[in-house]
mmCIF file of C-alpha atoms in Angstrom:
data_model
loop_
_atom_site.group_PDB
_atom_site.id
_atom_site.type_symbol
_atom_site.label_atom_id
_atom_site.label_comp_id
_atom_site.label_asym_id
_atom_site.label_seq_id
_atom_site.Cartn_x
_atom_site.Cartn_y
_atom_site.Cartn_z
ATOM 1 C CA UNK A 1 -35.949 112.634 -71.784
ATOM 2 C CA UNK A 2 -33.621 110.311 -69.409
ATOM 3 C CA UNK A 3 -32.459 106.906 -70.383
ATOM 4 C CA UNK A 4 -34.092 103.992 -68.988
ATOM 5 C CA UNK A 5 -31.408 103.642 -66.827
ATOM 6 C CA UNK A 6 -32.414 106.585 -64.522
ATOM 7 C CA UNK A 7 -29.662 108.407 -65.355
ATOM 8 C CA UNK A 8 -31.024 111.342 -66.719
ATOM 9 C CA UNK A 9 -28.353 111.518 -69.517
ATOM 10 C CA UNK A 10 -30.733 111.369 -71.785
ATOM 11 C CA UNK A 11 -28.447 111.612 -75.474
ATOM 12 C CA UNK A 12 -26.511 113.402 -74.806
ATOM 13 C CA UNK A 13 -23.268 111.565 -76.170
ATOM 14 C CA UNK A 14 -20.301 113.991 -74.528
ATOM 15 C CA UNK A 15 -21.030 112.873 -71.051
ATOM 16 C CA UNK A 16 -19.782 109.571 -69.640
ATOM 17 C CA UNK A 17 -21.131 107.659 -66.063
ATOM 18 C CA UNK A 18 -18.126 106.799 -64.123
ATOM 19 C CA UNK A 19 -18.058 104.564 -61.181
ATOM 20 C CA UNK A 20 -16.095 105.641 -58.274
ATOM 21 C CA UNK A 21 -15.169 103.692 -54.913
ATOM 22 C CA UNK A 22 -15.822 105.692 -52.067
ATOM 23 C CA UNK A 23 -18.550 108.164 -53.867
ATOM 24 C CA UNK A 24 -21.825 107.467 -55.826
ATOM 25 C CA UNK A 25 -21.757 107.339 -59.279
ATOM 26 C CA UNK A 26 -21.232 110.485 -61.325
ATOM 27 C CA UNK A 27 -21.541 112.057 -64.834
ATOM 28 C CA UNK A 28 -18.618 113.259 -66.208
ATOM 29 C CA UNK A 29 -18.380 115.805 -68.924
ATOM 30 C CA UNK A 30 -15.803 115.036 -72.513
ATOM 31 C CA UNK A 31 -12.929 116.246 -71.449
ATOM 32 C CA UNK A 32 -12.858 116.614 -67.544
ATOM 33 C CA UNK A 33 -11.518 114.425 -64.927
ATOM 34 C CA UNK A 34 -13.239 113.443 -62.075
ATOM 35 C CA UNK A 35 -13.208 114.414 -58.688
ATOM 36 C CA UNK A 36 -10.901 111.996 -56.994
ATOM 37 C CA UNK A 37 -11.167 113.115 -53.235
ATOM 38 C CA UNK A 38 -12.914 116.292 -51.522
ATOM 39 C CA UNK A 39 -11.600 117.325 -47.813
ATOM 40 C CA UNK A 40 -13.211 119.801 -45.993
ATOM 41 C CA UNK A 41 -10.086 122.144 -45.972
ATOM 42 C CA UNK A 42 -10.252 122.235 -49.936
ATOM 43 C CA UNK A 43 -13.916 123.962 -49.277
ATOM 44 C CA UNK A 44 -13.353 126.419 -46.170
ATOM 45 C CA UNK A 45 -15.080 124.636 -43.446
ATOM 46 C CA UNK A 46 -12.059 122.636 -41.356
ATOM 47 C CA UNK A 47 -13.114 123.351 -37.748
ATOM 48 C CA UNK A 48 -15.543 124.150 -34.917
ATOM 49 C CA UNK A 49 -16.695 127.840 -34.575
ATOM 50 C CA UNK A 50 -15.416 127.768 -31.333
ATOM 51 C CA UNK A 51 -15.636 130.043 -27.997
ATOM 52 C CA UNK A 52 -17.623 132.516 -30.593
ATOM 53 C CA UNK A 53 -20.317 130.359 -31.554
ATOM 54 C CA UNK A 54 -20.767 129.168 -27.780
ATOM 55 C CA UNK A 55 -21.088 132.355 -26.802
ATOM 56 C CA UNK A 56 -23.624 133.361 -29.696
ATOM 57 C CA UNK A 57 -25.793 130.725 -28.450
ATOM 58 C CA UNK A 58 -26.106 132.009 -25.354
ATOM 59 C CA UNK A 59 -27.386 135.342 -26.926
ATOM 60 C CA UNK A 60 -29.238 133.377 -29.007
ATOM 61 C CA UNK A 61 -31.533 132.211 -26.153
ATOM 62 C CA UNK A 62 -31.550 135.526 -24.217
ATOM 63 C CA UNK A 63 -32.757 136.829 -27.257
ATOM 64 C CA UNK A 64 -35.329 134.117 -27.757
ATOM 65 C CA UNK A 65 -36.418 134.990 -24.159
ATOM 66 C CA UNK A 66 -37.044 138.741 -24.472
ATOM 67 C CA UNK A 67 -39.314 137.559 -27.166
ATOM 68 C CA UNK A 68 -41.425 136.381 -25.085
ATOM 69 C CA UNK A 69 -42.792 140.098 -23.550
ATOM 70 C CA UNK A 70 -44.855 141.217 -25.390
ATOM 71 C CA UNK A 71 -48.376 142.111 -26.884
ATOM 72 C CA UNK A 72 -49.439 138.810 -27.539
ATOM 73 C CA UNK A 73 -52.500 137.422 -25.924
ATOM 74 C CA UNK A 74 -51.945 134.126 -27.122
ATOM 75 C CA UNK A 75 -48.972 131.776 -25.657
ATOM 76 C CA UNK A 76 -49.226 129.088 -27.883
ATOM 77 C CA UNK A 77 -45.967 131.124 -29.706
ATOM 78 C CA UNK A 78 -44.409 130.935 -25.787
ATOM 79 C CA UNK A 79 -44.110 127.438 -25.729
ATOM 80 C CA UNK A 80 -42.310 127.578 -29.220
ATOM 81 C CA UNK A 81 -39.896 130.296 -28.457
ATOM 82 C CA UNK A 82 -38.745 128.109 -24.720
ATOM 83 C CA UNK A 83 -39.145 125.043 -26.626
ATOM 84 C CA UNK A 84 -36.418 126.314 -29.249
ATOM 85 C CA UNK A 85 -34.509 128.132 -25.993
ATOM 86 C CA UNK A 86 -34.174 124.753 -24.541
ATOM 87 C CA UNK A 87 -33.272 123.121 -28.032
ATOM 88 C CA UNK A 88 -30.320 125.417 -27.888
ATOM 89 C CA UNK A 89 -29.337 125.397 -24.141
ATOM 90 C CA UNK A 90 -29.122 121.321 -24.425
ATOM 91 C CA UNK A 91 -26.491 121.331 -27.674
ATOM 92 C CA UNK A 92 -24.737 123.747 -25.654
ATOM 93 C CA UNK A 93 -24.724 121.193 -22.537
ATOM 94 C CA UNK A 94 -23.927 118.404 -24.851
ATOM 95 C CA UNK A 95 -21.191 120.315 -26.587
ATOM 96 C CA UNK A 96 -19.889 121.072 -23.188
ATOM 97 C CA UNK A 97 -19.809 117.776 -22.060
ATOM 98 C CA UNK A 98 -18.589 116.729 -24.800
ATOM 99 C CA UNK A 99 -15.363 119.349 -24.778
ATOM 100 C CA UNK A 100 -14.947 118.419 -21.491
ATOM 101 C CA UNK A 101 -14.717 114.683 -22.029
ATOM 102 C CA UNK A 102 -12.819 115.162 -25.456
ATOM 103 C CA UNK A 103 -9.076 113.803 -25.225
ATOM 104 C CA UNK A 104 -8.486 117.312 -26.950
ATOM 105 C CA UNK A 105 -10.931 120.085 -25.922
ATOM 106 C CA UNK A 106 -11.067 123.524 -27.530
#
């Protein structure tokens, strides 16, 4: 049962609510130190996926494409499979456009 602070702490007594300046506020466990500052890097993910990921979305929408021969009688699933083509194809523009008018492109 929480608090009637919202918390959700409920009683237990170990944990502690800290306030910290550039995160929301946090429960902290007896005995452990809160997290101070989190960069990407410290996690894995510290870039763009590059030339590969362009180029998978390109197969991406040929492959949406094919999907659309078929046995289907029905093309109500046609209009979703271009409308998701062209979702793809414009972030691909954009990202272009915005390499291209980056003061470093990649």
């Amino acid at each position: 049962m929480s608090d009637a602070s919202g918390r959700g702490q409920g009683n237990q007594t170990s944990a502690r609510v800290i306030e910290q300046s550039t995160r929301e506020e946090g429960i902290v466990r007896a005995g452990e130190t809160p997290i101070t500052h989190e960069r990407p890097e410290d996690w894995g993910w510290h870039g763009e996926s590059g030339k590969a990921g362009r180029i998978a979305g390109y197969v991406m929408i040929v492959l949406l494409l094919t999907l659309i021969f078929g046995n289907h009688r029905g093309h109500v699933e046609d209009l979703w499979i271009i409308g998701a083509a062209l979702l793809i194809l414009i972030s691909l523009i954009w990202d272009g456009r915005r390499r291209k008018n980056a003061w470093r492109s990649r």
